[in-house]
XYZ file of N, CA and C in Angstrom:
138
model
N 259.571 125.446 157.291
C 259.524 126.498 156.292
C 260.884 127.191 156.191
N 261.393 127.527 157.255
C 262.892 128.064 157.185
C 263.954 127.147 156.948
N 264.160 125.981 156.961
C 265.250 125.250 156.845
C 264.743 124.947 154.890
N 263.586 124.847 154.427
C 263.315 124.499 153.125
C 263.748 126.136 152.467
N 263.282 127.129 152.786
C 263.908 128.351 152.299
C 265.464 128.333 152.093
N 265.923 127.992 153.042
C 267.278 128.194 153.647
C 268.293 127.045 152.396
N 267.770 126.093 152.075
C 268.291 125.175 151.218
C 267.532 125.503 149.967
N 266.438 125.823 149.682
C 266.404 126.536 147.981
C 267.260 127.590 147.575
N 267.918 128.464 148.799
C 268.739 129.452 148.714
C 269.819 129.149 148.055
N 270.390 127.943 149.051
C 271.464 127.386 148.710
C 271.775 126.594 147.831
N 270.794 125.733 147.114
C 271.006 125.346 145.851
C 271.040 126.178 144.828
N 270.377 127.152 144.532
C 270.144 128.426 143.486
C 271.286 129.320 143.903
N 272.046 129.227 144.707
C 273.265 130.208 145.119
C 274.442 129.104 144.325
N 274.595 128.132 144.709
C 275.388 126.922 144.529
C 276.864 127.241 145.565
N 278.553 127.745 144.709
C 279.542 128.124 145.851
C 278.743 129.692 145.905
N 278.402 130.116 145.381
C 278.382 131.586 145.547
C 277.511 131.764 146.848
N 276.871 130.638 147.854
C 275.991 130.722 148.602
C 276.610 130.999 149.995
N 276.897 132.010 150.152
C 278.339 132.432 151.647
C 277.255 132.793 152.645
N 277.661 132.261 153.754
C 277.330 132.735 155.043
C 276.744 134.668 155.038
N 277.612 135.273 154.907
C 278.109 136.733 154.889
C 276.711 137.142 153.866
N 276.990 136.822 152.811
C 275.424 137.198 151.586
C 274.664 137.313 152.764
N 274.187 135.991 153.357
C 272.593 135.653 153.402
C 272.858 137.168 154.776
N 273.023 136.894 155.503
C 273.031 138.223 156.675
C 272.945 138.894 156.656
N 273.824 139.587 155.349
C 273.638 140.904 154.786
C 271.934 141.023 154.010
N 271.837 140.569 153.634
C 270.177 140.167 152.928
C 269.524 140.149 153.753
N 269.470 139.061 154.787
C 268.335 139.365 156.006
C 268.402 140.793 156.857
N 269.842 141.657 156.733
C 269.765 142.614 157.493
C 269.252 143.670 156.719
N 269.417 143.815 155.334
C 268.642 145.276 154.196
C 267.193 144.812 154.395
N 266.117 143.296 154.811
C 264.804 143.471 154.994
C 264.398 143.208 156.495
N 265.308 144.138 156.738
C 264.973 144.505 158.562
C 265.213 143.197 159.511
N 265.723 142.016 159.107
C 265.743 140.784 159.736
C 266.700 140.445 161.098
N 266.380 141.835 161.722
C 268.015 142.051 162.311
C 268.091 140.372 163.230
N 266.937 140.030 164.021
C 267.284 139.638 164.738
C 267.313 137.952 164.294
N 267.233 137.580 163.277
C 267.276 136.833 163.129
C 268.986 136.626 162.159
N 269.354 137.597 161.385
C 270.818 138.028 161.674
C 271.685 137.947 162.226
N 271.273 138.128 163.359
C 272.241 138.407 164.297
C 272.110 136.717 164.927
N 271.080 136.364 164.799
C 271.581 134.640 165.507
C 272.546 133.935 164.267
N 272.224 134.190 163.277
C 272.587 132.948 162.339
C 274.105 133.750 162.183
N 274.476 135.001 162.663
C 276.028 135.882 162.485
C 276.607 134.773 163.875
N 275.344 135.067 165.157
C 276.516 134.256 166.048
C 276.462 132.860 165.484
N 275.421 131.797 165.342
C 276.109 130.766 165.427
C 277.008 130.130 164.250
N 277.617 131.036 163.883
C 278.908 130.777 162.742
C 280.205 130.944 163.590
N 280.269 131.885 164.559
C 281.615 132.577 164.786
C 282.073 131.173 165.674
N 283.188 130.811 165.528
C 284.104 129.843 166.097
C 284.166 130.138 167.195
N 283.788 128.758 168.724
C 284.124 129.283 169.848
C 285.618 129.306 170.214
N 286.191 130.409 170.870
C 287.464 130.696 171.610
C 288.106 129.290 172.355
């Protein structure tokens, strides 16, 4: 269910479909914690 959400997003977004949007979106409907995983696993490891 989340990976099919996650790609209707992204087709209906097309380039406009940024990392940064979706986080910010999951974080205004309280989604913190699921936010906050998909914020870390973007950040480049050191």
């Amino acid at each position: 269910v989340i990976y099919q959400t996650l790609l209707d997003w992204k087709q209906s977004n097309g380039s406009d479909a940024k990392i940064g949007l979706l986080v910010k979106a999951l974080w205004r409907c309280q989604q913190y914690d699921c936010a906050e995983r998909l914020a870390q696993a973007q950040k480049i490891p050191e």
